[in-house]
Amino acid sequence: MQLYYRLELSINAMSRIKKTRKFAAVKRVIGQRDARLKKNQNKGEEESKRKSKSEDVVREIPQVSSSLFFQYNTALVPPYNILIDTNFLSHTVQHKLELLSTMMDCLYAKCIPIITDCVMAELEKLGTKYRIALRIARDERWERLKCSHKGVYADDCLVDRVQKHKIYIVATNDRDLKRRVRKIPGVPIMSVARGKYVIERLPDAPEK
């Protein structure tokens, strides 16, 4: 009886081993994402081709002006050409400042105020509130620059000019215009502050 019971136990153990082996064999089936499958190999080749194409893309590098020597703009020499914004003229009137003499006091050099056609058009559109600023802009002592572009948005005109020709100082109190000009290397900014004109980003500028 004991012998029969032992034989039955050994048979049951053998059957369990076989079952576990079959279970393990099922687990060894190749998955759908296995790299050995042909379709996955093709996908890998396509991805590598895409990566190589993206690496071969030629990126355009903006050309730096030849007048820039490190952070210094060698084209900026007296007499200074100063592009005047509508906002700057408005602040000049509010603080009761003399345009040319205050510029020369700021830079200790001869200055040439420049009024573009679009700035003049903006002042004319603003009406009687800016009549004093318009009268200052119409002064025959200042240089006038003609604009060939369409529209009268002065900020775009001034930014376009200083990007092409880095021989100007931009006079403005407009925050957005200042932010745009600061992104252009070698272009100083003049503004009205504390009842006088101040300059930023001009090497060897007199301390105030």
PDB file of C-alpha atoms in Angstrom:
ATOM      1  CA  MET A   1       0.000   0.000   0.000  1.00  0.00           C
ATOM      2  CA  GLN A   2       2.807   2.391   0.906  1.00  0.00           C
ATOM      3  CA  LEU A   3       4.644   1.564  -2.310  1.00  0.00           C
ATOM      4  CA  TYR A   4       1.533   2.367  -4.363  1.00  0.00           C
ATOM      5  CA  TYR A   5       1.120   5.677  -2.557  1.00  0.00           C
ATOM      6  CA  ARG A   6       4.763   6.636  -3.292  1.00  0.00           C
ATOM      7  CA  LEU A   7       4.384   5.758  -6.965  1.00  0.00           C
ATOM      8  CA  GLU A   8       1.269   7.931  -7.193  1.00  0.00           C
ATOM      9  CA  LEU A   9       3.148  10.863  -5.594  1.00  0.00           C
ATOM     10  CA  SER A  10       6.086  10.547  -8.035  1.00  0.00           C
ATOM     11  CA  ILE A  11       3.675  10.444 -11.023  1.00  0.00           C
ATOM     12  CA  ASN A  12       1.931  13.605  -9.771  1.00  0.00           C
ATOM     13  CA  ALA A  13       5.310  15.380  -9.346  1.00  0.00           C
ATOM     14  CA  MET A  14       6.375  14.407 -12.888  1.00  0.00           C
ATOM     15  CA  SER A  15       3.122  15.762 -14.345  1.00  0.00           C
ATOM     16  CA  ARG A  16       3.646  19.062 -12.492  1.00  0.00           C
ATOM     17  CA  ILE A  17       7.181  19.410 -13.903  1.00  0.00           C
ATOM     18  CA  LYS A  18       5.843  18.826 -17.442  1.00  0.00           C
ATOM     19  CA  LYS A  19       3.145  21.436 -16.918  1.00  0.00           C
ATOM     20  CA  THR A  20       5.626  24.043 -15.702  1.00  0.00           C
ATOM     21  CA  ARG A  21       7.886  23.317 -18.663  1.00  0.00           C
ATOM     22  CA  LYS A  22       5.000  23.868 -21.067  1.00  0.00           C
ATOM     23  CA  PHE A  23       4.110  27.111 -19.305  1.00  0.00           C
ATOM     24  CA  ALA A  24       7.728  28.350 -19.628  1.00  0.00           C
ATOM     25  CA  ALA A  25       7.820  27.356 -23.298  1.00  0.00           C
ATOM     26  CA  VAL A  26       4.706  29.463 -23.990  1.00  0.00           C
ATOM     27  CA  LYS A  27       6.377  32.471 -22.380  1.00  0.00           C
ATOM     28  CA  ARG A  28       9.301  32.224 -24.803  1.00  0.00           C
ATOM     29  CA  VAL A  29       7.131  33.254 -27.813  1.00  0.00           C
ATOM     30  CA  ILE A  30       8.605  36.297 -29.613  1.00  0.00           C
ATOM     31  CA  GLY A  31       6.726  39.534 -28.836  1.00  0.00           C
ATOM     32  CA  GLN A  32       5.361  41.908 -31.494  1.00  0.00           C
ATOM     33  CA  ARG A  33       7.986  44.553 -30.621  1.00  0.00           C
ATOM     34  CA  ASP A  34      10.963  42.201 -30.798  1.00  0.00           C
ATOM     35  CA  ALA A  35      13.849  43.662 -32.801  1.00  0.00           C
ATOM     36  CA  ARG A  36      14.365  40.346 -34.628  1.00  0.00           C
ATOM     37  CA  LEU A  37      11.065  40.697 -36.491  1.00  0.00           C
ATOM     38  CA  LYS A  38      11.419  42.013 -40.050  1.00  0.00           C
ATOM     39  CA  LYS A  39       8.782  44.749 -39.702  1.00  0.00           C
ATOM     40  CA  ASN A  40      10.569  46.114 -36.629  1.00  0.00           C
ATOM     41  CA  GLN A  41      13.878  46.069 -38.472  1.00  0.00           C
ATOM     42  CA  ASN A  42      12.311  48.147 -41.283  1.00  0.00           C
ATOM     43  CA  LYS A  43      10.953  50.662 -38.735  1.00  0.00           C
ATOM     44  CA  GLY A  44      14.428  50.992 -37.206  1.00  0.00           C
ATOM     45  CA  GLU A  45      15.953  51.701 -40.634  1.00  0.00           C
ATOM     46  CA  GLU A  46      13.307  54.381 -41.369  1.00  0.00           C
ATOM     47  CA  GLU A  47      13.938  56.110 -38.013  1.00  0.00           C
ATOM     48  CA  SER A  48      17.706  56.132 -38.603  1.00  0.00           C
ATOM     49  CA  LYS A  49      17.156  57.689 -42.061  1.00  0.00           C
ATOM     50  CA  ARG A  50      14.939  60.411 -40.554  1.00  0.00           C
ATOM     51  CA  LYS A  51      17.554  61.202 -37.898  1.00  0.00           C
ATOM     52  CA  SER A  52      20.302  61.465 -40.520  1.00  0.00           C
ATOM     53  CA  LYS A  53      18.141  63.836 -42.612  1.00  0.00           C
ATOM     54  CA  SER A  54      17.415  66.070 -39.603  1.00  0.00           C
ATOM     55  CA  GLU A  55      21.134  66.198 -38.782  1.00  0.00           C
ATOM     56  CA  ASP A  56      21.958  67.248 -42.356  1.00  0.00           C
ATOM     57  CA  VAL A  57      19.674  70.363 -42.176  1.00  0.00           C
ATOM     58  CA  VAL A  58      21.709  73.536 -42.757  1.00  0.00           C
ATOM     59  CA  ARG A  59      20.848  76.201 -40.207  1.00  0.00           C
ATOM     60  CA  GLU A  60      21.111  79.848 -41.263  1.00  0.00           C
ATOM     61  CA  ILE A  61      23.385  81.963 -39.055  1.00  0.00           C
ATOM     62  CA  PRO A  62      22.652  85.708 -39.081  1.00  0.00           C
ATOM     63  CA  GLN A  63      25.599  87.637 -40.504  1.00  0.00           C
ATOM     64  CA  VAL A  64      27.204  90.015 -38.017  1.00  0.00           C
ATOM     65  CA  SER A  65      27.947  93.557 -39.165  1.00  0.00           C
ATOM     66  CA  SER A  66      31.599  94.161 -40.050  1.00  0.00           C
ATOM     67  CA  SER A  67      31.553  97.350 -37.950  1.00  0.00           C
ATOM     68  CA  LEU A  68      31.101  95.332 -34.740  1.00  0.00           C
ATOM     69  CA  PHE A  69      34.335  94.619 -32.893  1.00  0.00           C
ATOM     70  CA  PHE A  70      33.429  92.314 -30.015  1.00  0.00           C
ATOM     71  CA  GLN A  71      30.630  94.364 -28.334  1.00  0.00           C
ATOM     72  CA  TYR A  72      31.815  97.711 -29.696  1.00  0.00           C
ATOM     73  CA  ASN A  73      30.330  99.351 -32.785  1.00  0.00           C
ATOM     74  CA  THR A  74      33.195 101.137 -34.545  1.00  0.00           C
ATOM     75  CA  ALA A  75      30.739 102.846 -36.949  1.00  0.00           C
ATOM     76  CA  LEU A  76      29.336 104.941 -34.083  1.00  0.00           C
ATOM     77  CA  VAL A  77      31.472 108.078 -34.046  1.00  0.00           C
ATOM     78  CA  PRO A  78      30.661 111.778 -33.582  1.00  0.00           C
ATOM     79  CA  PRO A  79      28.647 113.458 -34.968  1.00  0.00           C
ATOM     80  CA  TYR A  80      26.075 110.940 -33.695  1.00  0.00           C
ATOM     81  CA  ASN A  81      23.029 110.197 -35.884  1.00  0.00           C
ATOM     82  CA  ILE A  82      20.024 109.887 -33.568  1.00  0.00           C
ATOM     83  CA  LEU A  83      16.755 108.384 -34.828  1.00  0.00           C
ATOM     84  CA  ILE A  84      13.932 110.006 -32.858  1.00  0.00           C
ATOM     85  CA  ASP A  85      10.725 108.181 -31.948  1.00  0.00           C
ATOM     86  CA  THR A  86       7.287 109.772 -31.406  1.00  0.00           C
ATOM     87  CA  ASN A  87       7.316 108.740 -27.752  1.00  0.00           C
ATOM     88  CA  PHE A  88      10.704 110.398 -27.170  1.00  0.00           C
ATOM     89  CA  LEU A  89       9.440 113.742 -28.496  1.00  0.00           C
ATOM     90  CA  SER A  90       6.377 113.496 -26.246  1.00  0.00           C
ATOM     91  CA  HIS A  91       8.550 112.968 -23.128  1.00  0.00           C
ATOM     92  CA  THR A  92      10.842 115.809 -24.215  1.00  0.00           C
ATOM     93  CA  VAL A  93       7.848 118.175 -24.275  1.00  0.00           C
ATOM     94  CA  GLN A  94       6.564 116.889 -20.898  1.00  0.00           C
ATOM     95  CA  HIS A  95       9.938 117.540 -19.206  1.00  0.00           C
ATOM     96  CA  LYS A  96      10.381 120.879 -21.066  1.00  0.00           C
ATOM     97  CA  LEU A  97      13.775 119.884 -22.497  1.00  0.00           C
ATOM     98  CA  GLU A  98      15.620 121.511 -25.384  1.00  0.00           C
ATOM     99  CA  LEU A  99      16.169 118.713 -27.922  1.00  0.00           C
ATOM    100  CA  LEU A 100      19.601 119.411 -29.431  1.00  0.00           C
ATOM    101  CA  SER A 101      21.369 120.987 -26.443  1.00  0.00           C
ATOM    102  CA  THR A 102      20.193 118.217 -24.064  1.00  0.00           C
ATOM    103  CA  MET A 103      21.478 115.564 -26.503  1.00  0.00           C
ATOM    104  CA  MET A 104      24.882 117.261 -26.642  1.00  0.00           C
ATOM    105  CA  ASP A 105      24.965 117.526 -22.839  1.00  0.00           C
ATOM    106  CA  CYS A 106      24.293 113.774 -22.670  1.00  0.00           C
ATOM    107  CA  LEU A 107      26.932 112.664 -25.198  1.00  0.00           C
ATOM    108  CA  TYR A 108      29.484 115.532 -25.011  1.00  0.00           C
ATOM    109  CA  ALA A 109      29.588 115.516 -28.810  1.00  0.00           C
ATOM    110  CA  LYS A 110      27.836 116.924 -31.845  1.00  0.00           C
ATOM    111  CA  CYS A 111      24.467 115.237 -32.534  1.00  0.00           C
ATOM    112  CA  ILE A 112      22.248 115.092 -35.616  1.00  0.00           C
ATOM    113  CA  PRO A 113      18.570 114.491 -34.745  1.00  0.00           C
ATOM    114  CA  ILE A 114      16.845 112.506 -37.510  1.00  0.00           C
ATOM    115  CA  ILE A 115      13.075 112.411 -38.092  1.00  0.00           C
ATOM    116  CA  THR A 116      11.677 109.738 -40.425  1.00  0.00           C
ATOM    117  CA  ASP A 117       8.556 110.229 -42.569  1.00  0.00           C
ATOM    118  CA  CYS A 118       6.621 107.622 -40.581  1.00  0.00           C
ATOM    119  CA  VAL A 119       7.367 109.362 -37.246  1.00  0.00           C
ATOM    120  CA  MET A 120       6.144 112.631 -38.758  1.00  0.00           C
ATOM    121  CA  ALA A 121       3.000 110.900 -40.045  1.00  0.00           C
ATOM    122  CA  GLU A 122       2.344 109.412 -36.581  1.00  0.00           C
ATOM    123  CA  LEU A 123       2.612 112.845 -34.956  1.00  0.00           C
ATOM    124  CA  GLU A 124       0.224 114.331 -37.518  1.00  0.00           C
ATOM    125  CA  LYS A 125      -2.313 111.545 -36.844  1.00  0.00           C
ATOM    126  CA  LEU A 126      -2.169 112.045 -33.045  1.00  0.00           C
ATOM    127  CA  GLY A 127      -3.818 115.455 -33.362  1.00  0.00           C
ATOM    128  CA  THR A 128      -3.707 118.642 -31.263  1.00  0.00           C
ATOM    129  CA  LYS A 129      -2.460 116.891 -28.104  1.00  0.00           C
ATOM    130  CA  TYR A 130       0.937 116.438 -29.779  1.00  0.00           C
ATOM    131  CA  ARG A 131       1.022 119.794 -31.613  1.00  0.00           C
ATOM    132  CA  ILE A 132       4.135 120.996 -29.702  1.00  0.00           C
ATOM    133  CA  ALA A 133       5.978 117.735 -30.438  1.00  0.00           C
ATOM    134  CA  LEU A 134       4.976 118.091 -34.097  1.00  0.00           C
ATOM    135  CA  ARG A 135       6.286 121.676 -34.153  1.00  0.00           C
ATOM    136  CA  ILE A 136       9.639 120.455 -32.759  1.00  0.00           C
ATOM    137  CA  ALA A 137       9.776 117.644 -35.347  1.00  0.00           C
ATOM    138  CA  ARG A 138       9.179 120.135 -38.187  1.00  0.00           C
ATOM    139  CA  ASP A 139      12.233 122.178 -37.229  1.00  0.00           C
ATOM    140  CA  GLU A 140      14.409 122.671 -40.323  1.00  0.00           C
ATOM    141  CA  ARG A 141      17.607 122.053 -38.337  1.00  0.00           C
ATOM    142  CA  TRP A 142      16.834 118.328 -38.074  1.00  0.00           C
ATOM    143  CA  GLU A 143      17.603 115.856 -40.835  1.00  0.00           C
ATOM    144  CA  ARG A 144      14.666 114.136 -42.553  1.00  0.00           C
ATOM    145  CA  LEU A 145      14.712 110.517 -43.784  1.00  0.00           C
ATOM    146  CA  LYS A 146      12.287 109.376 -46.447  1.00  0.00           C
ATOM    147  CA  CYS A 147      10.462 106.063 -45.987  1.00  0.00           C
ATOM    148  CA  SER A 148       9.793 103.819 -48.989  1.00  0.00           C
ATOM    149  CA  HIS A 149       7.725 101.239 -47.060  1.00  0.00           C
ATOM    150  CA  LYS A 150       3.934 101.037 -46.865  1.00  0.00           C
ATOM    151  CA  GLY A 151       2.109 102.079 -43.698  1.00  0.00           C
ATOM    152  CA  VAL A 152       3.118 104.517 -40.987  1.00  0.00           C
ATOM    153  CA  TYR A 153       4.067 102.236 -38.049  1.00  0.00           C
ATOM    154  CA  ALA A 154       7.263 103.951 -36.892  1.00  0.00           C
ATOM    155  CA  ASP A 155       8.608 101.167 -34.603  1.00  0.00           C
ATOM    156  CA  ASP A 156       8.994  98.671 -37.465  1.00  0.00           C
ATOM    157  CA  CYS A 157      10.654 101.343 -39.608  1.00  0.00           C
ATOM    158  CA  LEU A 158      13.224 102.279 -36.946  1.00  0.00           C
ATOM    159  CA  VAL A 159      14.063  98.643 -36.123  1.00  0.00           C
ATOM    160  CA  ASP A 160      14.479  97.841 -39.826  1.00  0.00           C
ATOM    161  CA  ARG A 161      16.833 100.797 -40.323  1.00  0.00           C
ATOM    162  CA  VAL A 162      19.134  99.980 -37.383  1.00  0.00           C
ATOM    163  CA  GLN A 163      19.283  96.317 -38.435  1.00  0.00           C
ATOM    164  CA  LYS A 164      20.490  97.283 -41.913  1.00  0.00           C
ATOM    165  CA  HIS A 165      22.739 100.216 -40.939  1.00  0.00           C
ATOM    166  CA  LYS A 166      24.317 100.239 -37.482  1.00  0.00           C
ATOM    167  CA  ILE A 167      25.243 103.915 -37.590  1.00  0.00           C
ATOM    168  CA  TYR A 168      22.333 105.192 -35.490  1.00  0.00           C
ATOM    169  CA  ILE A 169      21.392 105.757 -31.858  1.00  0.00           C
ATOM    170  CA  VAL A 170      17.672 105.132 -31.233  1.00  0.00           C
ATOM    171  CA  ALA A 171      15.957 107.779 -29.073  1.00  0.00           C
ATOM    172  CA  THR A 172      12.800 106.313 -27.514  1.00  0.00           C
ATOM    173  CA  ASN A 173      10.917 105.814 -24.247  1.00  0.00           C
ATOM    174  CA  ASP A 174       8.715 103.064 -25.677  1.00  0.00           C
ATOM    175  CA  ARG A 175       9.222  99.817 -23.710  1.00  0.00           C
ATOM    176  CA  ASP A 176       8.412  97.491 -26.620  1.00  0.00           C
ATOM    177  CA  LEU A 177      10.722  99.354 -28.999  1.00  0.00           C
ATOM    178  CA  LYS A 178      13.516  99.326 -26.404  1.00  0.00           C
ATOM    179  CA  ARG A 179      13.108  95.562 -25.977  1.00  0.00           C
ATOM    180  CA  ARG A 180      13.351  95.038 -29.740  1.00  0.00           C
ATOM    181  CA  VAL A 181      16.386  97.328 -30.139  1.00  0.00           C
ATOM    182  CA  ARG A 182      18.232  95.622 -27.241  1.00  0.00           C
ATOM    183  CA  LYS A 183      18.181  92.393 -29.266  1.00  0.00           C
ATOM    184  CA  ILE A 184      20.235  94.109 -32.001  1.00  0.00           C
ATOM    185  CA  PRO A 185      23.945  94.198 -31.062  1.00  0.00           C
ATOM    186  CA  GLY A 186      25.818  97.502 -31.252  1.00  0.00           C
ATOM    187  CA  VAL A 187      22.800  99.852 -31.225  1.00  0.00           C
ATOM    188  CA  PRO A 188      22.658 102.275 -28.235  1.00  0.00           C
ATOM    189  CA  ILE A 189      19.375 103.640 -26.841  1.00  0.00           C
ATOM    190  CA  MET A 190      18.729 107.195 -25.655  1.00  0.00           C
ATOM    191  CA  SER A 191      15.750 107.933 -23.405  1.00  0.00           C
ATOM    192  CA  VAL A 192      14.295 110.613 -21.135  1.00  0.00           C
ATOM    193  CA  ALA A 193      14.730 109.918 -17.406  1.00  0.00           C
ATOM    194  CA  ARG A 194      14.992 112.076 -14.276  1.00  0.00           C
ATOM    195  CA  GLY A 195      14.496 115.287 -16.249  1.00  0.00           C
ATOM    196  CA  LYS A 196      17.383 114.675 -18.692  1.00  0.00           C
ATOM    197  CA  TYR A 197      18.540 112.380 -21.514  1.00  0.00           C
ATOM    198  CA  VAL A 198      20.341 109.157 -20.610  1.00  0.00           C
ATOM    199  CA  ILE A 199      22.190 106.737 -22.882  1.00  0.00           C
ATOM    200  CA  GLU A 200      22.608 102.965 -22.579  1.00  0.00           C
ATOM    201  CA  ARG A 201      24.817 100.461 -24.409  1.00  0.00           C
ATOM    202  CA  LEU A 202      27.264 103.111 -25.653  1.00  0.00           C
ATOM    203  CA  PRO A 203      30.934 102.284 -24.821  1.00  0.00           C
ATOM    204  CA  ASP A 204      32.890 105.100 -23.128  1.00  0.00           C
ATOM    205  CA  ALA A 205      29.691 107.119 -22.567  1.00  0.00           C
ATOM    206  CA  PRO A 206      30.125 109.856 -19.946  1.00  0.00           C
ATOM    207  CA  GLU A 207      29.005 108.837 -16.452  1.00  0.00           C
ATOM    208  CA  LYS A 208      25.869 110.567 -15.186  1.00  0.00           C
TER     209      LYS A 208
END
